[in-house]
Short mmCIF file of C-alpha atoms and ligand atoms in Angstrom, two decimals:
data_model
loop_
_atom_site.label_atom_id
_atom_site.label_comp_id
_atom_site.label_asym_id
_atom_site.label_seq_id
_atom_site.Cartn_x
_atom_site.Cartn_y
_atom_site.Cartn_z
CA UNK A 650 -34.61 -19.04 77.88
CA UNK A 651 -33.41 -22.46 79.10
CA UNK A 652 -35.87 -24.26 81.08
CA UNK A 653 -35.92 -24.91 84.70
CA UNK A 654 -37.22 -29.02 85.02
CA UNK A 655 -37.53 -29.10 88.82
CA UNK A 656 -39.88 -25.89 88.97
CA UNK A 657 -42.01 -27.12 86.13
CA UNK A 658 -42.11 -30.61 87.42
CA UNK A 659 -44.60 -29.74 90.47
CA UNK A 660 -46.52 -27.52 87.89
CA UNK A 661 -46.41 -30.86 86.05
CA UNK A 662 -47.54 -33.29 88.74
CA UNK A 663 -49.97 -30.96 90.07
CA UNK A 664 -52.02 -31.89 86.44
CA UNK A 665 -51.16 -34.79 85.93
CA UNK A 666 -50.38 -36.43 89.26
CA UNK A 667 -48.50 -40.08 89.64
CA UNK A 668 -45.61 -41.15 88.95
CA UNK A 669 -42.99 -39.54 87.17
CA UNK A 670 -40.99 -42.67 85.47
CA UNK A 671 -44.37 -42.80 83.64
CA UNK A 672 -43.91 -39.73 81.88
CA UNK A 673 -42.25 -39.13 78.52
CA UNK A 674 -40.58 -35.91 77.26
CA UNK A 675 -40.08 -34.52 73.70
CA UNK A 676 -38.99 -31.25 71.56
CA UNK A 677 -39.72 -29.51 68.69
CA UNK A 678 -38.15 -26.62 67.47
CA UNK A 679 -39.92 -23.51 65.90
CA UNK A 680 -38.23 -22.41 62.51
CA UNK A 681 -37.32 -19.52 60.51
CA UNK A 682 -37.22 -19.63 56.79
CA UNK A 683 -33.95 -18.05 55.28
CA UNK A 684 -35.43 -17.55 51.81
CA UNK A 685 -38.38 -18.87 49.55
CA UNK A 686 -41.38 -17.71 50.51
CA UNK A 687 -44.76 -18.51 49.46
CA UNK A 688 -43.27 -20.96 47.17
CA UNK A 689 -44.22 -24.08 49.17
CA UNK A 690 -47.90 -23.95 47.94
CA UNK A 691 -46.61 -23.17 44.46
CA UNK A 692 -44.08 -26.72 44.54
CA UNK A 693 -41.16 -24.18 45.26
CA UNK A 694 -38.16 -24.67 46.89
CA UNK A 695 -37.99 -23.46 50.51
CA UNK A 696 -34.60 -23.35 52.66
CA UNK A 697 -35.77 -22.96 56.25
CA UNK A 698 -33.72 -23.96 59.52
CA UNK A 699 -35.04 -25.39 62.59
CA UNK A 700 -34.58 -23.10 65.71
CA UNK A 701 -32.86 -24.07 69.11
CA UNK A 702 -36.47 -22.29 70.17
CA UNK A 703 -39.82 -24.35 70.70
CA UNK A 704 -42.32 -26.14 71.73
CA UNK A 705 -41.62 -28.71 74.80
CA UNK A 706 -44.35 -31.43 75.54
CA UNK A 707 -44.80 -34.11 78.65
CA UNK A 708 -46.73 -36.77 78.44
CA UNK A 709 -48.41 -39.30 80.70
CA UNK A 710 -50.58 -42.12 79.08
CA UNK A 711 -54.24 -42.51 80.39
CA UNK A 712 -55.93 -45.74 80.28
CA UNK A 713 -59.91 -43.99 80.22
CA UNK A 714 -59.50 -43.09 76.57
CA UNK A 715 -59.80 -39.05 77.46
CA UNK A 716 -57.14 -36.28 76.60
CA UNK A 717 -56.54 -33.69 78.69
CA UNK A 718 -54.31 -30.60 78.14
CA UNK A 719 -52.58 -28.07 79.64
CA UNK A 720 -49.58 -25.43 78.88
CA UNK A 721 -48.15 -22.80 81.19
CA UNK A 722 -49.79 -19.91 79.06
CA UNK A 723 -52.85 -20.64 81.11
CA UNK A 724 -54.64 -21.98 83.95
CA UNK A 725 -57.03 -23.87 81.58
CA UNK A 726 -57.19 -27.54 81.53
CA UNK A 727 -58.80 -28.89 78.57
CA UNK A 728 -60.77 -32.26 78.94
CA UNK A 729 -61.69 -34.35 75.77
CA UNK A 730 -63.26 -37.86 75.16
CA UNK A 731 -60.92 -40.16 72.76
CA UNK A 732 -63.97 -40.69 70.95
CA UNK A 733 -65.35 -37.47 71.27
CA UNK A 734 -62.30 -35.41 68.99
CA UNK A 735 -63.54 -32.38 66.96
CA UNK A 736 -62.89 -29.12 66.19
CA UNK A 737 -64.38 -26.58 68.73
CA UNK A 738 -63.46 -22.30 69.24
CA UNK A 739 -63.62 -23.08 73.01
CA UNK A 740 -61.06 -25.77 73.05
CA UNK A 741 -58.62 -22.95 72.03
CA UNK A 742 -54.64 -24.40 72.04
CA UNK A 743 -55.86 -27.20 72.15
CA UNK A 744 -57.04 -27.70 68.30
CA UNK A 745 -53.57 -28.19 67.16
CA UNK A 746 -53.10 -31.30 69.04
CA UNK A 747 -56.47 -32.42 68.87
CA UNK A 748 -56.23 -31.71 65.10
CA UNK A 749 -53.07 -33.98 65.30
CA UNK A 750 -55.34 -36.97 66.87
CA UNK A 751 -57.81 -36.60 64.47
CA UNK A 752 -55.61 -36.91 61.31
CA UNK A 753 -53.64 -39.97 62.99
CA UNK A 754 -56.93 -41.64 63.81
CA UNK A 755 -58.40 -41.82 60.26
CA UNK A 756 -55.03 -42.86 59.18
CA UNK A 757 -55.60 -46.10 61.73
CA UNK A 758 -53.48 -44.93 64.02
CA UNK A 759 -55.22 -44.80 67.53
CA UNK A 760 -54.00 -42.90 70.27
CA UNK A 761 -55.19 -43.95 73.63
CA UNK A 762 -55.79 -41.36 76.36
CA UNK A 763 -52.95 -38.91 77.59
CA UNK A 764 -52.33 -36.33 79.87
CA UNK A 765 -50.81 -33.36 77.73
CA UNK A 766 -48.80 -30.92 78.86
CA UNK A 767 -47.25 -28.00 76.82
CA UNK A 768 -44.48 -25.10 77.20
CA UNK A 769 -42.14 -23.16 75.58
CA UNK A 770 -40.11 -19.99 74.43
CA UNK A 771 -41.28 -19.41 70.91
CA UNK A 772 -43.20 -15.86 70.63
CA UNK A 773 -46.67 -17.06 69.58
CA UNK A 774 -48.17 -15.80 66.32
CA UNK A 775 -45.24 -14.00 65.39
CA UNK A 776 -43.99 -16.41 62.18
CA UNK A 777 -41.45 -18.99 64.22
CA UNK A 778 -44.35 -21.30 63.38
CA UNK A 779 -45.04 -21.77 67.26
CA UNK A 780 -48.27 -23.93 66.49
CA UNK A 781 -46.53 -26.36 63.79
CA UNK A 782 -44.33 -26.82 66.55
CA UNK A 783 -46.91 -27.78 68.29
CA UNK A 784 -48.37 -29.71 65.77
CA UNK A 785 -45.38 -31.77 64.89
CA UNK A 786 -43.76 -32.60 68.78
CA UNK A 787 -47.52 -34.18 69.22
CA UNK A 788 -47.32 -36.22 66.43
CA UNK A 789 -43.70 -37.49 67.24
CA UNK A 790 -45.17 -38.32 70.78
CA UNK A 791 -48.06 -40.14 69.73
CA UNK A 792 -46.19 -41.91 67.42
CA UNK A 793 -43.49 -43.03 69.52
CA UNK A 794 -46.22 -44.14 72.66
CA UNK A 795 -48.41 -46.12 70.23
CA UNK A 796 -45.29 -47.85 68.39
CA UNK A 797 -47.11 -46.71 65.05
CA UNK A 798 -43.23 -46.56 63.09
CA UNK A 799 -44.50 -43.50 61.01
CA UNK A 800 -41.35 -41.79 59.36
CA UNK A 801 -40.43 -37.89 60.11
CA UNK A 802 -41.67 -36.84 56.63
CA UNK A 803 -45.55 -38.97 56.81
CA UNK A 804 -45.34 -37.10 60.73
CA UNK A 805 -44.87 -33.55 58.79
CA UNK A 806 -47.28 -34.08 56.31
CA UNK A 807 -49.80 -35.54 59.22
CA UNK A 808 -49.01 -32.47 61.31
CA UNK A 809 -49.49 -30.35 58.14
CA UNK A 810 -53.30 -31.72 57.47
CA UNK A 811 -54.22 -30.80 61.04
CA UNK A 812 -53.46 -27.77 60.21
CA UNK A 813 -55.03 -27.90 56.68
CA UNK A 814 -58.05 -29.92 57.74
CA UNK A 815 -58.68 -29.30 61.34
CA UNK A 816 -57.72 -25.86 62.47
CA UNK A 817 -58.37 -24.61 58.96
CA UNK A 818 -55.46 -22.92 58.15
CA UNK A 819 -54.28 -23.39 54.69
CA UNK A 820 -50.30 -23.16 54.93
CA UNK A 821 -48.36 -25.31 53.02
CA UNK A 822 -45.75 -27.83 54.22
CA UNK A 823 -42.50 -25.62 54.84
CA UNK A 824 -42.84 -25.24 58.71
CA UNK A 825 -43.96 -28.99 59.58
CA UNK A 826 -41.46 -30.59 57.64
CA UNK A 827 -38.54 -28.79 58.77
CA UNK A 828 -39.06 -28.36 62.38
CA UNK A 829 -39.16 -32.42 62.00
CA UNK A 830 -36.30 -33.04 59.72
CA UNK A 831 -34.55 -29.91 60.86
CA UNK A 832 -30.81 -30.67 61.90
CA UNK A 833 -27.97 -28.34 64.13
CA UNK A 834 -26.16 -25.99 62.23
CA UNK A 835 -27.96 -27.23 58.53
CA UNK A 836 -30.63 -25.38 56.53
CA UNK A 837 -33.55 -27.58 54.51
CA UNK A 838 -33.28 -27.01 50.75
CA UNK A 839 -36.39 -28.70 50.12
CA UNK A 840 -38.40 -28.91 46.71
CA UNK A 841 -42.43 -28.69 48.18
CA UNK A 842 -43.74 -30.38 44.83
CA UNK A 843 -41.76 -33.48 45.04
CA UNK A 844 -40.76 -33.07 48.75
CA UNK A 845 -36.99 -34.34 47.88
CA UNK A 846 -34.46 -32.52 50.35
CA UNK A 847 -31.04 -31.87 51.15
CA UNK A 848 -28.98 -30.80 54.25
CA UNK A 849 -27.59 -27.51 53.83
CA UNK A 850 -24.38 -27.15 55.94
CA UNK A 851 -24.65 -23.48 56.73
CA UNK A 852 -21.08 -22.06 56.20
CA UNK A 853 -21.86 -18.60 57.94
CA UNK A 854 -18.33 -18.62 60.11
CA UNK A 855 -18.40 -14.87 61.94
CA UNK A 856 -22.11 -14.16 61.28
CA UNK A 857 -24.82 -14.58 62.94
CA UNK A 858 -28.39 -15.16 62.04
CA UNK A 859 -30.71 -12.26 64.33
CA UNK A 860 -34.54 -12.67 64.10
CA UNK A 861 -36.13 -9.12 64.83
CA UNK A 862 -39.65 -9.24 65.78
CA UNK A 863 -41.97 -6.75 64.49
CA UNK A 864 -44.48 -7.23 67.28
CA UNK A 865 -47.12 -6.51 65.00
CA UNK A 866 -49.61 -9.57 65.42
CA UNK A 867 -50.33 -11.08 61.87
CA UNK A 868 -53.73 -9.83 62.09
CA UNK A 869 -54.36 -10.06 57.99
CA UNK A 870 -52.30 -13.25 57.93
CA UNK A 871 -55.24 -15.57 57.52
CA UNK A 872 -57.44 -13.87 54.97
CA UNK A 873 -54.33 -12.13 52.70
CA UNK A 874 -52.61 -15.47 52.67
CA UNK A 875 -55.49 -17.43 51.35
CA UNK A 876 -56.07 -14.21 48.76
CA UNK A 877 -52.51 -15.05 47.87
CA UNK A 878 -53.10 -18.56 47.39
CA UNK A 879 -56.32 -17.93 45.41
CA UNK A 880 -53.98 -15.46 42.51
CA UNK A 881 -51.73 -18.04 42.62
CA UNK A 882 -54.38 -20.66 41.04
CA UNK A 883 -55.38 -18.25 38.88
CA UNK A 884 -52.04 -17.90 37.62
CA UNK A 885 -51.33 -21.26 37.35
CA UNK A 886 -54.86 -22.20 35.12
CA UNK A 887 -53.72 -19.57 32.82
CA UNK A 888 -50.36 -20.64 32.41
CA UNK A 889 -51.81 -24.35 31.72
CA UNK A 890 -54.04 -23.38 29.06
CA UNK A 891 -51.19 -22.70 27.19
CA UNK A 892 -48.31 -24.96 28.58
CA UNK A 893 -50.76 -28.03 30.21
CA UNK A 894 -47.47 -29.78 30.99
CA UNK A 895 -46.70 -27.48 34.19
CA UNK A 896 -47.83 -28.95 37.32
CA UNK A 897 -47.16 -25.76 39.35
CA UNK A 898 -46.20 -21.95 39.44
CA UNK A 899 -42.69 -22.71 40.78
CA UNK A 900 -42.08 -24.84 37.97
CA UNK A 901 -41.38 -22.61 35.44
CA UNK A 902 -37.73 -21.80 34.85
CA UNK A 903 -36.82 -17.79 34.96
CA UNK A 904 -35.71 -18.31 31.74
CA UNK A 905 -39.14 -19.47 30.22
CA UNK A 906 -40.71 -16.15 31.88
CA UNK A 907 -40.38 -13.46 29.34
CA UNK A 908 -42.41 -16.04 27.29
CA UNK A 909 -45.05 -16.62 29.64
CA UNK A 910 -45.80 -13.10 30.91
CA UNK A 911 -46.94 -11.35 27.74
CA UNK A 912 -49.65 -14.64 27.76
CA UNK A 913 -50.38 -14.29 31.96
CA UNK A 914 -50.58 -10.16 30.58
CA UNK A 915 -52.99 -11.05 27.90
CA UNK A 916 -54.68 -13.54 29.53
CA UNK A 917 -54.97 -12.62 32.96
CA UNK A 918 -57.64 -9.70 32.71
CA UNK A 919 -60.57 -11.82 32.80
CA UNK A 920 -61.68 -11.53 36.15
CA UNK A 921 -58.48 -10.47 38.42
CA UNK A 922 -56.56 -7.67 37.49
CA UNK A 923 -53.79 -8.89 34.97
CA UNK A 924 -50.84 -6.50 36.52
CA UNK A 925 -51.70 -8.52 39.67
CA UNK A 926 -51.18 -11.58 38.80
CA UNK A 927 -48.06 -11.26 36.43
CA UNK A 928 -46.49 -10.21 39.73
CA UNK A 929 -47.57 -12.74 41.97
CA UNK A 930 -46.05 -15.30 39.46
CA UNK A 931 -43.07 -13.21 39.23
CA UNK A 932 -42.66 -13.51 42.47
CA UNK A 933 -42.93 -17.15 42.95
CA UNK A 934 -41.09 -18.15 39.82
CA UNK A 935 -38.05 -15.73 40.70
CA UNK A 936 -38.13 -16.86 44.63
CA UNK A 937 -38.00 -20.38 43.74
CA UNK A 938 -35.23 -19.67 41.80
CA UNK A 939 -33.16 -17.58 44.31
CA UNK A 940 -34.21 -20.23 47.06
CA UNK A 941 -32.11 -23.06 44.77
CA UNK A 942 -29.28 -20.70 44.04
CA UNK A 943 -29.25 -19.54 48.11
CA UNK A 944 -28.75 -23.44 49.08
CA UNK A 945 -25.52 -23.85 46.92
CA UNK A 946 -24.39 -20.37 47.93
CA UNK A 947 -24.62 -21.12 51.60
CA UNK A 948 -23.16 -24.86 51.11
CA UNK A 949 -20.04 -22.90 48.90
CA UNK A 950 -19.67 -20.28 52.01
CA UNK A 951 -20.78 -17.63 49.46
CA UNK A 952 -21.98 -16.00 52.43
CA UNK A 953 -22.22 -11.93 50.76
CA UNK A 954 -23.89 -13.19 47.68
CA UNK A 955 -26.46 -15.24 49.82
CA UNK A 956 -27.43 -11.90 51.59
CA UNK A 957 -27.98 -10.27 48.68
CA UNK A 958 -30.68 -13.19 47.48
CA UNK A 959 -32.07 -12.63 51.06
CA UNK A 960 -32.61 -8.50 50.35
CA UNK A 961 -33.96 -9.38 46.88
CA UNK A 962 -36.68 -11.89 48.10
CA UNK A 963 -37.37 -8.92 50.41
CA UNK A 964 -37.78 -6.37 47.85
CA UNK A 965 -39.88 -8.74 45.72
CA UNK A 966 -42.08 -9.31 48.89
CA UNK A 967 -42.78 -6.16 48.89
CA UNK A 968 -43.07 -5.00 45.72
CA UNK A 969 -44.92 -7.95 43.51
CA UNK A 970 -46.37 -10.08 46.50
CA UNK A 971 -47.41 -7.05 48.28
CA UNK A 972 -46.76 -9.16 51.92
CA UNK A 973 -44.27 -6.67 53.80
CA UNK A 974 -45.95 -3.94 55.11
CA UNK A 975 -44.66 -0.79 57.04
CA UNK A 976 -43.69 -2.24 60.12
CA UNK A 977 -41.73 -5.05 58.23
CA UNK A 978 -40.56 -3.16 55.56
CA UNK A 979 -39.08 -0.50 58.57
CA UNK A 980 -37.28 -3.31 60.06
CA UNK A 981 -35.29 -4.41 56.59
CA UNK A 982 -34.76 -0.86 55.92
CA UNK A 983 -32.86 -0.25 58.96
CA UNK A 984 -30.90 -3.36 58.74
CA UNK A 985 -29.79 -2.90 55.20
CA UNK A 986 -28.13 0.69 56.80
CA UNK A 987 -27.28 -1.27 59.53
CA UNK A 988 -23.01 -1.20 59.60
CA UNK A 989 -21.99 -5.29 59.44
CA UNK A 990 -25.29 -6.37 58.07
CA UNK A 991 -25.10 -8.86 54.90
CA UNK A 992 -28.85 -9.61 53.90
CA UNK A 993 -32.36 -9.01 55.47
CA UNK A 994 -35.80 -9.96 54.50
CA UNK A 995 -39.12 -10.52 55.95
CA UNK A 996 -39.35 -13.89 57.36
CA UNK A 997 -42.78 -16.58 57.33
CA UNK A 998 -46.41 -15.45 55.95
CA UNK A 999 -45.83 -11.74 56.25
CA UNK A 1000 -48.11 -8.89 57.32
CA UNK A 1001 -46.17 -8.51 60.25
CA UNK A 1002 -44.38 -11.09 62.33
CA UNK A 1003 -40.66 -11.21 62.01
CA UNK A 1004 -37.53 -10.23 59.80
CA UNK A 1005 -33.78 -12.38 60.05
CA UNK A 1006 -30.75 -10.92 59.65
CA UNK A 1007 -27.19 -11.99 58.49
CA UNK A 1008 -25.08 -9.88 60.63
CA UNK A 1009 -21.15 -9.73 61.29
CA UNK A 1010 -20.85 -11.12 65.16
CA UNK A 1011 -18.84 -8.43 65.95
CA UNK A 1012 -21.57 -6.14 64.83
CA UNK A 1013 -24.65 -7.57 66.48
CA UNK A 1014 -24.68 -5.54 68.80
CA UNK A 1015 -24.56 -2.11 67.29
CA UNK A 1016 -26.90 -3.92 64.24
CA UNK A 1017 -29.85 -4.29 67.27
CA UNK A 1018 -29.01 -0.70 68.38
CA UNK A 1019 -29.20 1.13 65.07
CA UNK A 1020 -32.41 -1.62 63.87
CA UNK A 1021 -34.52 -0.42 67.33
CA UNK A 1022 -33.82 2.93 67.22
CA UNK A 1023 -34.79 3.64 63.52
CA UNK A 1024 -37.94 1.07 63.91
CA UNK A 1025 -39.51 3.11 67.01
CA UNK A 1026 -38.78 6.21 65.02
CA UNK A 1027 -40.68 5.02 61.84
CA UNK A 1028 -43.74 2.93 64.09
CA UNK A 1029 -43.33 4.19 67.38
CA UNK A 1030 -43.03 0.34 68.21
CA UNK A 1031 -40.28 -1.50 70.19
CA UNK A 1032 -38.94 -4.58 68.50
CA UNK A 1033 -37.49 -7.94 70.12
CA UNK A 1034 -34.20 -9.36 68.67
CA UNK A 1035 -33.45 -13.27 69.17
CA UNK A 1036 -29.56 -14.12 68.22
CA UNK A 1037 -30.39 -17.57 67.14
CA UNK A 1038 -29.06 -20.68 67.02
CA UNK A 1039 -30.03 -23.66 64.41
CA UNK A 1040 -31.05 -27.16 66.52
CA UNK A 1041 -32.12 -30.29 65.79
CA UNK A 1042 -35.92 -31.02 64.86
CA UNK A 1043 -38.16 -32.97 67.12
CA UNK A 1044 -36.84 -35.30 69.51
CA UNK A 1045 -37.66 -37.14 72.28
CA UNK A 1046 -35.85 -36.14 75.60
CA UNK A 1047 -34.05 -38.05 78.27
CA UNK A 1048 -36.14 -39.51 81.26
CA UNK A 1049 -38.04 -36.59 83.15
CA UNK A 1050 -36.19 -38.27 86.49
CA UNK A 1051 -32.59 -37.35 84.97
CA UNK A 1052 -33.73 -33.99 83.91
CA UNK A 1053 -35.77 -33.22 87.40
CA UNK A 1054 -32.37 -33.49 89.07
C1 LIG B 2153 -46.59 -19.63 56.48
C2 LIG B 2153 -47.08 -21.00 56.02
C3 LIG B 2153 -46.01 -21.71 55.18
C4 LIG B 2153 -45.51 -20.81 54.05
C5 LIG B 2153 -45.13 -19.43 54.59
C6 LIG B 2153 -44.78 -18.46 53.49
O1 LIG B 2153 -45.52 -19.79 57.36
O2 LIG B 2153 -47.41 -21.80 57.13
O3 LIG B 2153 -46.53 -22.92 54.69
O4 LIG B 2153 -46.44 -20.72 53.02
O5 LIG B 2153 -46.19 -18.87 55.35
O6 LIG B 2153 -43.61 -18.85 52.85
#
């Protein structure tokens, strides 16, 4: 979807009316995560990619020290005093940017007033990370109005604590930091204990990347990730009582493992079953692992062995983090039959959401053929494919005047 600026400008004006020099325009992209998952929280590697998809935001600053937004999901306008900023169910979208406001305020940075207003084409709730999007092109904005020179990484990490602290969702920092440090055409290999990154140049020449959405809503996302989390700690004091040195799951090299699973084994049955949680740190040690290997394979133009990291993260998804699920797991099947398909794996939390998909160009099209028709057969549910692109993170756009015309 490319966006239309002179139909959304009288939608714009009609909520914010005055005058359009005074209003500022900015981008972030939603992104999808090509492999390592649930390793952030665990000080994993991660290697998403930023999405030519997102989140776009206008903004006119008020002088009365109020916040009001709006997005063109809804008719709703909500109003909120400057000094007035907490979480509330009835404020709705708005959290995420409020939640934004909040965490910049205690860190001395005061945003006056603003008119808000939101749009975009990312499918909400379906694992692009539509509200870190949201999350992170408000805290480029505010930053850039107030002058508070905050770099990209403190703005992820600020957009990350709304999310932690305000909304009360308890992700880790994958999606913040790379819709904001995202670049076109690179992938993020970034380590989430010490949050040191590199660039991936994504040498993929005659494939394409196709996100298929399950259109299952992640209804068990919230409570199953945090039951995740919770193994994962339990793992990790187990591990320590033997090896304190280890700061985190992801730590531990796949060749230390067939030392510290007979002690996890031993260990682990006090409490949580022990089976369990040997395979959720299988899982996180091994994903780490494949996420590293995945960033030099891509950089090398490796491309085949790269898929087949992407199908094993997917198996061991499904199979020791237990994240997949049928409609997921229906999707991946069909694209590993798929003719022209390279690699294919859930994508984000899990529990339905989205899969991605390295696919031959010149079999994309018969790839979304054969993946619908043997998805509505196993579900009876229609997916959606996007044929992405990878853009730039969060940016700040030219004047709305220039774009209007
Ligand atoms: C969600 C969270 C991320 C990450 C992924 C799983 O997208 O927001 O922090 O944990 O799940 O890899």
């Amino acid at each position: 979807m490319s966006i239309h600026w002179p139909d959304l400008m009288d939608r714009i004006l009609a909520f914010s009316p005055g005058d359009t020099s005074e209003l500022r325009a900015y981008f972030a992209p939603g992104r999808v995560n090509l492999i390592g998952e649930h390793t952030d929280y665990n000080g994993g590697y991660v290697l998403p990619a930023a999405l030519t998809m997102g989140t776009w935001l206008v903004v006119r600053p008020r002088p009365d020290r109020r916040f009001r937004f709006a997005t063109t999901f809804s008719d709703r306008v909500v109003e909120v005093s400057a000094d007035d900023v907490q979480f509330r169910p009835e404020q709705d979208f708005a959290n995420y940017p409020l939640g934004v406001i909040d965490v910049l305020h205690r860190r001395g940075v005061d945003a006056p007033g603003m008119d808000l207003f939101f749009f975009g084409n990312l499918p909400v709730g379906a694992g692009l990370s539509s509200s870190a999007s949201v999350e992170v092109v408000t805290a480029f904005a505010i930053n850039d109005l107030t002058g508070a020179h905050l770099d990209l990484e403190a703005l992820a990490v600020i957009a990350q604590q709304a999310e932690n602290e305000f909304v009360g969702v308890n992700c880790g920092v994958m999606d913040q930091f790379s819709i904001a440090m995202g670049r076109k055409d690179m992938a993020l290999s970034l380590n989430c204990l010490t949050l040191a990154y590199q660039l991936v140049p994504v040498h993929a020449d005659g494939y394409r990347l196709v996100i298929a959405n399950s259109n299952v809503p992640r209804k068990l996302a919230g409570s199953k990730y945090n039951e995740r989390r919770a193994e994962c700690e339990a793992a990790l004091a187990i591990v320590k009582r033997r090896f304190p040195e280890i700061q985190a799951l992801a730590e531990i090299d796949p060749s230390a493992w067939p030392e510290i699973e007979p002690w996890l084994r031993a260990e682990g049955g006090r409490g949580m079953d022990a089976d369990v949680i040997v395979r959720r740190a299988r899982h996180v040690v091994m994903e780490s692992h494949r996420a590293r290997e995945a960033a030099r394979l891509l950089e090398n133009g490796q491309i085949e062995a790269f898929g087949e990291l992407m199908n094993a993260s997917h198996r061991s998804l499904r199979d020791d983090y237990e994240v997949t699920g049928e409609a997921l797991d229906a999707l991946v099947e069909a694209a590993w039959e798929a003719e022209g398909c390279i690699g294919s794996r859930m994508t984000g939390a899990g529990f339905g959401g989205c899969t991605v998909s390295l696919v031959r160009e010149d079999a994309v099209e018969s790839f979304t053929r054969h993946v619908e028709t043997a998805y509505r057969k196993a579900t009876g549910r229609t997916p959606s494919f996007y044929v992405t692109d990878i853009g730039d993170g969060v940016h700040a756009l030219p004047a709305l005047d220039a774009l209007a015309r």
